[in-house]
Tab-separated table of C-alpha atoms in Angstrom:
chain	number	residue	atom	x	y	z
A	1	UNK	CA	18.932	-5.371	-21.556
A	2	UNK	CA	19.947	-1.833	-22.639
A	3	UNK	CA	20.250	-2.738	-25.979
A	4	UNK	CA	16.147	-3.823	-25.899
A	5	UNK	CA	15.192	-1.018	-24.348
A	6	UNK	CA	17.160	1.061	-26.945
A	7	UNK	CA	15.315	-0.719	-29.618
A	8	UNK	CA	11.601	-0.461	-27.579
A	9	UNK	CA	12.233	3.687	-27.600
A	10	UNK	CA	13.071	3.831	-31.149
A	11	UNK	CA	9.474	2.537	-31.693
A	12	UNK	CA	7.485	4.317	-28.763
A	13	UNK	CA	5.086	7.322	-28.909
A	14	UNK	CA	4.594	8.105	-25.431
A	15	UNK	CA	5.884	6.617	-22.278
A	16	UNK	CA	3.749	6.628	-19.209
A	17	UNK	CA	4.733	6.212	-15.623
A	18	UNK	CA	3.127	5.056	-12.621
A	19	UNK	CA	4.477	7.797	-10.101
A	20	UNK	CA	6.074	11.269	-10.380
A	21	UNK	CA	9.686	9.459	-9.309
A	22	UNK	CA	9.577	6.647	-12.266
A	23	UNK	CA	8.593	9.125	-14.297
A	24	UNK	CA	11.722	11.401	-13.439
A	25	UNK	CA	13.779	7.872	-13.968
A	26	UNK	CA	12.244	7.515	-17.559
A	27	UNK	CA	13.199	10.966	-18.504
A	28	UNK	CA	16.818	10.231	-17.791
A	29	UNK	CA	16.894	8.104	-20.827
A	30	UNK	CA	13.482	8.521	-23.280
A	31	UNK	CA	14.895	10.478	-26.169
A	32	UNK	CA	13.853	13.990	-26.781
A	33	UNK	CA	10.699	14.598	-27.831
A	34	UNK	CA	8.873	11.639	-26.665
A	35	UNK	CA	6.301	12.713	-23.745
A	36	UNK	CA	6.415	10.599	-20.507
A	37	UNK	CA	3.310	10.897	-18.789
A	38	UNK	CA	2.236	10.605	-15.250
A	39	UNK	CA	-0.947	7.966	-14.905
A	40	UNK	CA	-1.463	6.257	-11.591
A	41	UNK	CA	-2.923	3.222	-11.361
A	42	UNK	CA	-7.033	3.478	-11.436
A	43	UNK	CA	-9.072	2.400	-8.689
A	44	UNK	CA	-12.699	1.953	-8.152
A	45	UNK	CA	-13.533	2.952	-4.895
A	46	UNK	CA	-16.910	0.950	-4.901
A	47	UNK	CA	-15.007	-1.985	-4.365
A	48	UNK	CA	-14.530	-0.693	-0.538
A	49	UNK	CA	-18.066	-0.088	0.203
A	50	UNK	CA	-19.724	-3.289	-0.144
A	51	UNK	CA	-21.643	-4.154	2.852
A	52	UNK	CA	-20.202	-6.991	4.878
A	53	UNK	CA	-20.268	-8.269	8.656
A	54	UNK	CA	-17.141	-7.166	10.615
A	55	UNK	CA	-17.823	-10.237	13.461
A	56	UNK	CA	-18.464	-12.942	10.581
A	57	UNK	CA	-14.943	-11.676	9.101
A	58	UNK	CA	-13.145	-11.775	12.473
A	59	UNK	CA	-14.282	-15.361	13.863
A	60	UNK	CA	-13.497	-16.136	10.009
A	61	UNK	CA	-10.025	-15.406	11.021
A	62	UNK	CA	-10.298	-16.767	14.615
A	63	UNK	CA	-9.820	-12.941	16.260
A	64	UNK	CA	-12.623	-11.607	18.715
A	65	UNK	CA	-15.224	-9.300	17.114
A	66	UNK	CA	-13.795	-6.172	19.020
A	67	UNK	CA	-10.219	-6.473	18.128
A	68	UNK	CA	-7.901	-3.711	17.153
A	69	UNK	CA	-7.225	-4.598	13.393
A	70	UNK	CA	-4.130	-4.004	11.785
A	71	UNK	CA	-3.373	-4.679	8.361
A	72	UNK	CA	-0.682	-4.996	5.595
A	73	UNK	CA	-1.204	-6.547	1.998
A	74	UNK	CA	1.442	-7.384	0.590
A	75	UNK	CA	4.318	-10.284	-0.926
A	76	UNK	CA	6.295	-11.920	1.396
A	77	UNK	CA	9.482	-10.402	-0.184
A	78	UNK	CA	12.510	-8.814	1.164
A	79	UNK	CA	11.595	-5.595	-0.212
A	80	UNK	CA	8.517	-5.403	1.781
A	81	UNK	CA	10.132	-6.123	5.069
A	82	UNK	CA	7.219	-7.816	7.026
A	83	UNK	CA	10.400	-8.383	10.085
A	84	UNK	CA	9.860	-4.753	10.732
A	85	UNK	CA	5.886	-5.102	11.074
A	86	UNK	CA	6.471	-8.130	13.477
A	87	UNK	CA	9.347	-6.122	15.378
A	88	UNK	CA	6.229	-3.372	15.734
A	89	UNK	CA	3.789	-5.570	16.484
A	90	UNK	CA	5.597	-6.793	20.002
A	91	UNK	CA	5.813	-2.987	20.967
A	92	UNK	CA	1.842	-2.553	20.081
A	93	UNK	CA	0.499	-5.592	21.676
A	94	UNK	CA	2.763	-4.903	24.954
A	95	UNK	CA	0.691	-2.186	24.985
A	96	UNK	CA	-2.703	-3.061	23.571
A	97	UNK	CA	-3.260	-6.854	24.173
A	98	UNK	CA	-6.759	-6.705	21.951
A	99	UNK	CA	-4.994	-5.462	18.573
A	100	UNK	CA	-4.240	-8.493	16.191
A	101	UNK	CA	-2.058	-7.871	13.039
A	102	UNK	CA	-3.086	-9.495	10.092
A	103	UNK	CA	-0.794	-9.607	7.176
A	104	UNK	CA	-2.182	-10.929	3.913
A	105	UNK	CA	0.008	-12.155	1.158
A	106	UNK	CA	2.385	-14.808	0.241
A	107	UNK	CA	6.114	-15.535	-0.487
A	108	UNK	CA	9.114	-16.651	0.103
A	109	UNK	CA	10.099	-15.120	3.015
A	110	UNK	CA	7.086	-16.930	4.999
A	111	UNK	CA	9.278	-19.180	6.619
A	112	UNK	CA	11.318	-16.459	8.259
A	113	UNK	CA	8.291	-14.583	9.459
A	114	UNK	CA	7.033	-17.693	10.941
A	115	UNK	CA	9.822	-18.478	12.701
A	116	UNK	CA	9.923	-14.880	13.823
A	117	UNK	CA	6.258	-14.443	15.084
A	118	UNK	CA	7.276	-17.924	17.513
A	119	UNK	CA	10.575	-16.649	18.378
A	120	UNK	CA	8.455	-13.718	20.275
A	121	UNK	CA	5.485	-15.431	21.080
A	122	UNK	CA	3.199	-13.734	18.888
A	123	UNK	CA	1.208	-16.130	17.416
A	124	UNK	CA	-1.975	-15.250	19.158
A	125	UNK	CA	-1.765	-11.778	17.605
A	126	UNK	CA	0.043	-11.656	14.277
A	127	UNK	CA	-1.516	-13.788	11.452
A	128	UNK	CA	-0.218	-14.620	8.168
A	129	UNK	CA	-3.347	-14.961	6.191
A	130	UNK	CA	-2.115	-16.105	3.091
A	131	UNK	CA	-3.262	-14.993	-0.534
A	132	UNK	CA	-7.132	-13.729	0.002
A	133	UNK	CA	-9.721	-13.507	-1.972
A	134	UNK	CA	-11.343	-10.892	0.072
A	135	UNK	CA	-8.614	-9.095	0.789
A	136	UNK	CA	-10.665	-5.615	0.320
A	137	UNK	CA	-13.126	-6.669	3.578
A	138	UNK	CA	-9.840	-7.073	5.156
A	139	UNK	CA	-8.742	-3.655	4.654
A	140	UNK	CA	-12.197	-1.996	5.126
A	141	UNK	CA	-12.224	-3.694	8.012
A	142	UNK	CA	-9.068	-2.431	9.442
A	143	UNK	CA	-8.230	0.058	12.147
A	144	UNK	CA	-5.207	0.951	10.724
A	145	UNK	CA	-3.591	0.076	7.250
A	146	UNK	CA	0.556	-0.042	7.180
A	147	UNK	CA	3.185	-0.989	4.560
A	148	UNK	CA	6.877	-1.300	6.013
A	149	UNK	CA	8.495	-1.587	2.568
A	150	UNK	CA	12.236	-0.456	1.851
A	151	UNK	CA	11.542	0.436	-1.718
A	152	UNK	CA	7.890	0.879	-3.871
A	153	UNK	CA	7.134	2.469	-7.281
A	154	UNK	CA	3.622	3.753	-6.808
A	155	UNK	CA	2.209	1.172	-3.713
A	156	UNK	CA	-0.979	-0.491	-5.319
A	157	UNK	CA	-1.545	-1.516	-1.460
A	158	UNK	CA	-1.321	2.417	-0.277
A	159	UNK	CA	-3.832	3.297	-3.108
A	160	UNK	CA	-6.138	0.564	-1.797
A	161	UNK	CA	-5.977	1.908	1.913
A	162	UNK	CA	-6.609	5.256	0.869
A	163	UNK	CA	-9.688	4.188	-1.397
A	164	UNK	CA	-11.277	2.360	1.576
A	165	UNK	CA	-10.774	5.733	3.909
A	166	UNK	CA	-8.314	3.902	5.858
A	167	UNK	CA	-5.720	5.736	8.048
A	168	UNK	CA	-2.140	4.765	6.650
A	169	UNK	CA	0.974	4.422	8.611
A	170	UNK	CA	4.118	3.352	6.230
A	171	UNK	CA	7.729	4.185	5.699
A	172	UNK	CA	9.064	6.633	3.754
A	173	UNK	CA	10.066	5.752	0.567
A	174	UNK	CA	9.677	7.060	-2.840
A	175	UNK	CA	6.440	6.351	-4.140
A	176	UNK	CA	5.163	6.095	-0.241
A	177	UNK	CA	5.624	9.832	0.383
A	178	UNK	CA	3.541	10.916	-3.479
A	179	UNK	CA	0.613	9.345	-1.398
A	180	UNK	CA	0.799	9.941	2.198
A	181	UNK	CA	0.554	13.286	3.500
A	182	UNK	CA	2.551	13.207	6.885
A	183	UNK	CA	-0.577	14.596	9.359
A	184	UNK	CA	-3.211	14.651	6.426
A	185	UNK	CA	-4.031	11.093	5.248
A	186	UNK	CA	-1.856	9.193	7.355
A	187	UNK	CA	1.360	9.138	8.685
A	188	UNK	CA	5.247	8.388	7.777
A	189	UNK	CA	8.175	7.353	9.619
A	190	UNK	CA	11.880	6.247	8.967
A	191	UNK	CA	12.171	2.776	7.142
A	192	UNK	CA	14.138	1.328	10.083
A	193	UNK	CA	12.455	3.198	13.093
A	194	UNK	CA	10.180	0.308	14.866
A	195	UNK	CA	8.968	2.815	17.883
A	196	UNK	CA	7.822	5.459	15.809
A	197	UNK	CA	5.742	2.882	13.821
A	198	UNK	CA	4.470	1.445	16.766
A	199	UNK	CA	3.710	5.052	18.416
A	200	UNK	CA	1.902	5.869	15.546
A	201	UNK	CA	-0.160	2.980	15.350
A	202	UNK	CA	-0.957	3.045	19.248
A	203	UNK	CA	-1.801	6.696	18.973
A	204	UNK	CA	-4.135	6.448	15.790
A	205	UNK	CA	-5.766	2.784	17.704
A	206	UNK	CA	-6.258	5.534	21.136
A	207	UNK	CA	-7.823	8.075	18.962
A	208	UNK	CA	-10.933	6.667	16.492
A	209	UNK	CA	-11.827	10.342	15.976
A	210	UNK	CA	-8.384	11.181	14.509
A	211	UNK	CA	-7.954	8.066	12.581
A	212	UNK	CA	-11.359	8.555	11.161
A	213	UNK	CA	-10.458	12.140	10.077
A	214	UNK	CA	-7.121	10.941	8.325
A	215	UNK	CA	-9.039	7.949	6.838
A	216	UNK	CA	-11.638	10.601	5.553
A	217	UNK	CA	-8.488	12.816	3.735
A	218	UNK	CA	-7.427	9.541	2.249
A	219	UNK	CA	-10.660	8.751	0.628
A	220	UNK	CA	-10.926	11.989	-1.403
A	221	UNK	CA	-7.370	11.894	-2.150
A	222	UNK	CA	-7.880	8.708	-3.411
A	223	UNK	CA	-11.141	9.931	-5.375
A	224	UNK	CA	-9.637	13.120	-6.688
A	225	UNK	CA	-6.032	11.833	-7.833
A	226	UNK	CA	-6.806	7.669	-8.748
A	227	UNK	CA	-10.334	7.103	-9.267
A	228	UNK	CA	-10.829	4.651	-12.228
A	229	UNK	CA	-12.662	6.744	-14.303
A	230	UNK	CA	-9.735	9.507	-14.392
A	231	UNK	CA	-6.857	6.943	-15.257
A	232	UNK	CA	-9.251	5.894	-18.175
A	233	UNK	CA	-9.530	9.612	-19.315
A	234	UNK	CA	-5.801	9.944	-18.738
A	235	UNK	CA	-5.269	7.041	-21.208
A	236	UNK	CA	-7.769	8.002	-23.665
A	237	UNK	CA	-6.447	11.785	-23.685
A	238	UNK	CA	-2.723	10.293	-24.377
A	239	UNK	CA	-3.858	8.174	-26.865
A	240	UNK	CA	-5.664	11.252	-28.456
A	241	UNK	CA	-2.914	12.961	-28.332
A	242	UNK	CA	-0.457	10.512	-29.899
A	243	UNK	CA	-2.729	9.864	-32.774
A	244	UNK	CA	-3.210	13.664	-33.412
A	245	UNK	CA	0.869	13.787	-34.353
A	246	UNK	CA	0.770	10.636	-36.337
């Protein structure tokens, strides 16, 4: 493996990394002289403003029309550690019946989870949805967006949430804490600490006005530091660049 990627840098011009951490890691061994570059991934934010009908999407998923929505896209992997969310989810519907978790993805670790959500009776309020095709209405129609993971590069799900002005509550991990702003976007806890998830996620369900204003931060992060058209300008500037030493 080393070997190949000693024979890959003898050839590259530029190296570009997804988030400020990887691109620390590639720096540790890109020779001298050849750039790396920080480019997050480009969204379109469009994508979270098409009109749709919240109450067609719940009874869709078999949920009343006024339930507390929260959501998490993501694998069914180890790494992502959906036994957390569940864990979370008892505290949050012991406290809020109405709020239904919805966790869209698929994997290998479905099993588990299912056996999980039974083992605590939660199977009238935590769904596993699956891969979905309209997994965007899912997060614009969320209350609050989470992501539980134990290790991310730059979270392509935590880029979505802030795009669709959703208020974020996720662990802190590398990667995690280059796009949530503890207080200012959304809000981040301990990998391992279920009760502070849950009290976030209560709080933020209690208070529409607050999650609203962190949901609002998120969007213009999300505008000012990923929108699509900057990554292409990124890319195109790089490539500029490259050529102009060639």
């Amino acid at each position: 493996k080393q070997f190949v990627y000693d024979r890959l840098l003898r050839k590259v011009r530029a190296v570009i990394g997804i988030a400020p951490h990887v691109c620390a890691a590639a720096r540790a061994v890109v020779p001298p002289g050849i750039p790396v570059v920080y480019i997050p991934f480009g969204l379109d934010p469009r994508r979270f403003t098409a009109p749709f009908d919240r109450s067609v999407l719940a009874a869709g998923l078999g949920v009343p029309a006024a339930s507390r929505l929260v959501v998490m896209t993501a694998r069914l992997v180890p790494q992502k550690n959906h036994a957390l969310l569940i864990r979370v989810a008892a505290r949050v519907v012991s406290i809020m019946g109405d709020c239904h978790f919805l966790l869209a993805g698929e994997g290998p670790c479905r099993p588990d989870l299912e056996r999980i959500i039974r083992e605590r009776n939660l199977g009238r309020n935590v769904h596993l949805l699956g891969n979905r095709l309209d997994a965007d209405r899912l997060v614009q129609a969320a209350d609050v967006c989470v992501l539980t993971s134990f290790s991310e590069g730059l979270p392509l799900s935590v880029q979505e949430y802030l795009a669709a002005g959703r208020p974020v509550v996720a662990a802190i991990t590398p990667g995690v804490d280059e796009l949530v702003r503890d207080g200012v976007n959304g809000y981040l806890v301990a990998p391992a600490d279920e009760a502070a998830f849950a009290d976030r996620i209560v709080a933020l369900l209690r208070d529409p006005d607050s999650a609203a204003r962190l949901g609002a931060a998120g969007l213009a992060i999300a505008e000012e530091a990923f929108g699509l058209d900057r990554m292409i300008e990124r890319h195109a500037a790089l490539y500029r660049e490259v050529a102009g030493r060639e």
